[in-house]
Amino acid sequence: MFPNNDLSFGSLLLLGERSSYNDSEKCVLLSTATLLISNREGESLPVKAILDSGACCNLISENLVGLLGVERQKTDAVISCLNGASVRVKTQLKTDISNRKGDYIRKIDFLVVPKITGVTLSKCLDISELNLPPNITLADPHFQKPGKIDLLLGNEYFCEFLRPGQCRVPNSQLIIQNSVFGFLASDRLKPKQ
């Protein structure tokens, strides 16, 4: 159930692919966005984030913290996961995130964790037949491809991120929802064969 037997945060995210049913063709997309995060010098680096309304905190990976070079503060927090599992967190930090257009900036507190999750998808999703509206900007232009996740934005700001505008893409299960980062893609898609 958990990739590489890593129980640390896989249980927190309920990752998208299921193989315990005779439904191995189903892949549930988690809402991801490519956003910018500030390093110690105030420069912005692009990063792929999961937006998770079911998470009670914001998380950043140790790897990304190392790249940013931002100062950490001590903390003593416990993150509860599924099945009563919990993870103790010892450091936190505060830094700015922004959308790629630069018209949304927010200073956010993050708990520092070794790893948020594995790669979000194990296979590319086939979007060749999707009729995405031509006038939209996707929050994650590569939502259909496997990608490394270094940020998780929880429910604290989730509703603030959302903007009016949602539609189901014709002849698919895909729903796109407007946000400050662009349109988020979520729901079920068929993996590429």
Short mmCIF file of C-alpha atoms in Angstrom, two decimals:
data_model
loop_
_atom_site.label_atom_id
_atom_site.label_comp_id
_atom_site.label_asym_id
_atom_site.label_seq_id
_atom_site.Cartn_x
_atom_site.Cartn_y
_atom_site.Cartn_z
CA MET A 1 0.00 0.00 0.00
CA PHE A 2 2.85 2.43 0.75
CA PRO A 3 5.68 2.90 -1.76
CA ASN A 4 9.02 1.56 -0.51
CA ASN A 5 7.37 0.70 2.83
CA ASP A 6 7.67 4.39 3.73
CA LEU A 7 4.86 4.92 6.21
CA SER A 8 6.01 8.39 7.22
CA PHE A 9 3.70 10.45 5.05
CA GLY A 10 2.18 8.14 2.46
CA SER A 11 -0.65 7.48 4.88
CA LEU A 12 -1.29 11.19 5.26
CA LEU A 13 -1.86 11.75 1.55
CA LEU A 14 -3.91 8.80 0.35
CA LEU A 15 -1.98 8.58 -2.88
CA GLY A 16 -3.82 8.21 -6.08
CA GLU A 17 -3.47 4.73 -7.52
CA ARG A 18 -5.40 1.75 -6.20
CA SER A 19 -4.51 -1.82 -6.90
CA SER A 20 -6.55 -3.58 -4.21
CA TYR A 21 -9.63 -3.57 -6.45
CA ASN A 22 -10.14 -4.93 -9.95
CA ASP A 23 -9.94 -1.31 -10.97
CA SER A 24 -6.25 -0.95 -11.72
CA GLU A 25 -7.02 1.37 -14.63
CA LYS A 26 -8.24 4.07 -12.26
CA CYS A 27 -5.91 6.84 -11.15
CA VAL A 28 -7.18 9.61 -8.88
CA LEU A 29 -5.37 12.88 -9.38
CA LEU A 30 -4.35 14.95 -6.40
CA SER A 31 -4.52 18.70 -7.00
CA THR A 32 -1.02 19.97 -7.70
CA ALA A 33 0.35 23.40 -8.54
CA THR A 34 3.70 24.72 -9.69
CA LEU A 35 4.37 27.75 -7.54
CA LEU A 36 7.30 29.88 -6.46
CA ILE A 37 8.97 29.78 -3.06
CA SER A 38 11.50 32.29 -1.71
CA ASN A 39 15.04 31.33 -0.74
CA ARG A 40 17.32 33.08 1.78
CA GLU A 41 18.25 35.79 -0.76
CA GLY A 42 14.61 36.46 -1.64
CA GLU A 43 14.91 34.78 -5.03
CA SER A 44 12.02 32.62 -6.19
CA LEU A 45 12.41 28.95 -7.06
CA PRO A 46 9.71 26.89 -8.83
CA VAL A 47 8.35 23.92 -6.87
CA LYS A 48 5.53 21.41 -7.29
CA ALA A 49 3.07 21.37 -4.39
CA ILE A 50 0.05 19.30 -3.42
CA LEU A 51 -2.97 21.30 -2.25
CA ASP A 52 -4.65 19.13 0.38
CA SER A 53 -7.83 20.28 2.10
CA GLY A 54 -7.60 17.24 4.38
CA ALA A 55 -4.23 18.20 5.88
CA CYS A 56 -4.11 20.31 9.03
CA CYS A 57 -0.62 21.72 8.43
CA ASN A 58 1.75 22.87 5.70
CA LEU A 59 4.78 20.67 5.03
CA ILE A 60 8.13 21.21 3.31
CA SER A 61 10.74 18.55 2.55
CA GLU A 62 14.25 18.60 4.04
CA ASN A 63 15.59 18.53 0.48
CA LEU A 64 13.83 21.76 -0.46
CA VAL A 65 14.86 23.45 2.79
CA GLY A 66 18.48 22.67 1.89
CA LEU A 67 18.06 24.26 -1.54
CA LEU A 68 16.40 27.36 -0.08
CA GLY A 69 18.97 27.88 2.67
CA VAL A 70 16.34 29.46 4.92
CA GLU A 71 16.68 29.43 8.69
CA ARG A 72 14.71 26.91 10.70
CA GLN A 73 13.24 27.30 14.15
CA LYS A 74 12.87 24.54 16.71
CA THR A 75 9.43 23.12 17.34
CA ASP A 76 7.92 19.99 18.80
CA ALA A 77 4.90 18.94 16.77
CA VAL A 78 3.21 15.64 16.09
CA ILE A 79 1.47 14.90 12.81
CA SER A 80 -1.21 12.23 13.07
CA CYS A 81 -1.71 9.94 10.09
CA LEU A 82 -3.95 7.01 9.28
CA ASN A 83 -4.26 4.01 11.55
CA GLY A 84 -3.03 5.94 14.58
CA ALA A 85 0.44 6.43 13.13
CA SER A 86 2.17 9.67 14.04
CA VAL A 87 5.33 11.51 13.08
CA ARG A 88 7.25 13.90 15.36
CA VAL A 89 8.53 17.09 13.74
CA LYS A 90 11.41 19.03 15.31
CA THR A 91 11.85 22.07 13.02
CA GLN A 92 9.73 24.61 11.19
CA LEU A 93 10.26 27.66 9.02
CA LYS A 94 8.41 30.60 7.54
CA THR A 95 8.83 31.73 3.94
CA ASP A 96 6.91 33.32 1.07
CA ILE A 97 5.12 31.44 -1.66
CA SER A 98 3.67 33.08 -4.75
CA ASN A 99 1.92 32.17 -7.95
CA ARG A 100 3.88 32.25 -11.21
CA LYS A 101 2.24 35.54 -12.26
CA GLY A 102 3.43 37.20 -9.05
CA ASP A 103 0.04 38.70 -8.16
CA TYR A 104 -0.49 36.41 -5.14
CA ILE A 105 2.08 36.26 -2.32
CA ARG A 106 1.60 34.71 1.11
CA LYS A 107 4.01 34.12 4.00
CA ILE A 108 3.42 30.57 5.25
CA ASP A 109 4.63 28.51 8.20
CA PHE A 110 5.87 25.04 7.23
CA LEU A 111 6.76 22.01 9.30
CA VAL A 112 9.98 20.43 8.01
CA VAL A 113 9.72 16.71 7.22
CA PRO A 114 12.21 14.30 5.66
CA LYS A 115 9.90 13.50 2.76
CA ILE A 116 6.32 14.40 1.89
CA THR A 117 5.55 11.58 -0.52
CA GLY A 118 6.98 9.64 -3.38
CA VAL A 119 6.37 10.69 -6.96
CA THR A 120 2.71 11.66 -7.38
CA LEU A 121 1.98 9.34 -10.30
CA SER A 122 3.71 6.13 -11.30
CA LYS A 123 2.77 6.56 -14.98
CA CYS A 124 2.01 9.42 -17.33
CA LEU A 125 -1.69 9.98 -17.82
CA ASP A 126 -3.13 10.07 -21.30
CA ILE A 127 -4.55 13.55 -21.85
CA SER A 128 -4.30 13.49 -25.66
CA GLU A 129 -8.07 13.28 -26.08
CA LEU A 130 -8.98 15.84 -23.42
CA ASN A 131 -10.63 19.00 -24.67
CA LEU A 132 -9.18 21.43 -22.14
CA PRO A 133 -10.51 24.96 -22.53
CA PRO A 134 -7.94 26.89 -24.61
CA ASN A 135 -8.07 30.07 -22.51
CA ILE A 136 -7.00 28.63 -19.15
CA THR A 137 -3.68 28.51 -17.34
CA LEU A 138 -3.14 25.24 -15.52
CA ALA A 139 -1.83 25.45 -11.95
CA ASP A 140 0.46 22.53 -12.82
CA PRO A 141 1.19 22.50 -16.57
CA HIS A 142 2.56 18.94 -16.16
CA PHE A 143 -0.17 17.50 -13.91
CA GLN A 144 -0.35 14.39 -16.11
CA LYS A 145 3.32 13.45 -15.59
CA PRO A 146 4.99 11.87 -12.56
CA GLY A 147 6.71 14.51 -10.46
CA LYS A 148 8.51 15.05 -7.19
CA ILE A 149 6.55 16.81 -4.45
CA ASP A 150 8.43 19.04 -1.99
CA LEU A 151 5.52 21.04 -0.54
CA LEU A 152 2.12 20.25 0.87
CA LEU A 153 -0.26 23.14 1.43
CA GLY A 154 -2.94 22.16 3.91
CA ASN A 155 -6.40 23.38 4.77
CA GLU A 156 -5.25 26.55 6.57
CA TYR A 157 -5.18 28.46 3.26
CA PHE A 158 -6.96 26.01 0.95
CA CYS A 159 -10.18 28.02 0.58
CA GLU A 160 -8.18 31.24 0.17
CA PHE A 161 -6.42 29.65 -2.81
CA LEU A 162 -9.69 28.87 -4.62
CA ARG A 163 -11.25 31.28 -7.10
CA PRO A 164 -14.62 31.20 -8.91
CA GLY A 165 -14.68 28.92 -11.91
CA GLN A 166 -15.04 25.17 -12.13
CA CYS A 167 -15.94 22.85 -14.97
CA ARG A 168 -15.90 19.21 -15.95
CA VAL A 169 -13.82 18.62 -19.05
CA PRO A 170 -16.18 17.16 -21.71
CA ASN A 171 -16.13 13.38 -22.18
CA SER A 172 -13.91 12.78 -19.13
CA GLN A 173 -13.99 12.60 -15.35
CA LEU A 174 -11.52 15.50 -15.08
CA ILE A 175 -12.65 18.57 -13.17
CA ILE A 176 -10.71 21.81 -13.33
CA GLN A 177 -11.08 24.36 -10.52
CA ASN A 178 -9.77 27.90 -10.69
CA SER A 179 -7.26 28.99 -8.04
CA VAL A 180 -4.70 31.72 -7.43
CA PHE A 181 -2.14 29.36 -9.03
CA GLY A 182 -4.22 28.66 -12.15
CA PHE A 183 -6.68 25.84 -12.80
CA LEU A 184 -6.22 22.76 -10.61
CA ALA A 185 -6.89 19.39 -12.24
CA SER A 186 -8.45 16.60 -10.20
CA ASP A 187 -10.53 13.44 -10.45
CA ARG A 188 -9.99 10.22 -12.37
CA LEU A 189 -7.97 9.64 -15.52
CA LYS A 190 -6.79 6.55 -17.33
CA PRO A 191 -3.01 5.86 -17.24
CA LYS A 192 -1.18 5.81 -20.59
CA GLN A 193 -0.70 2.26 -21.84
#
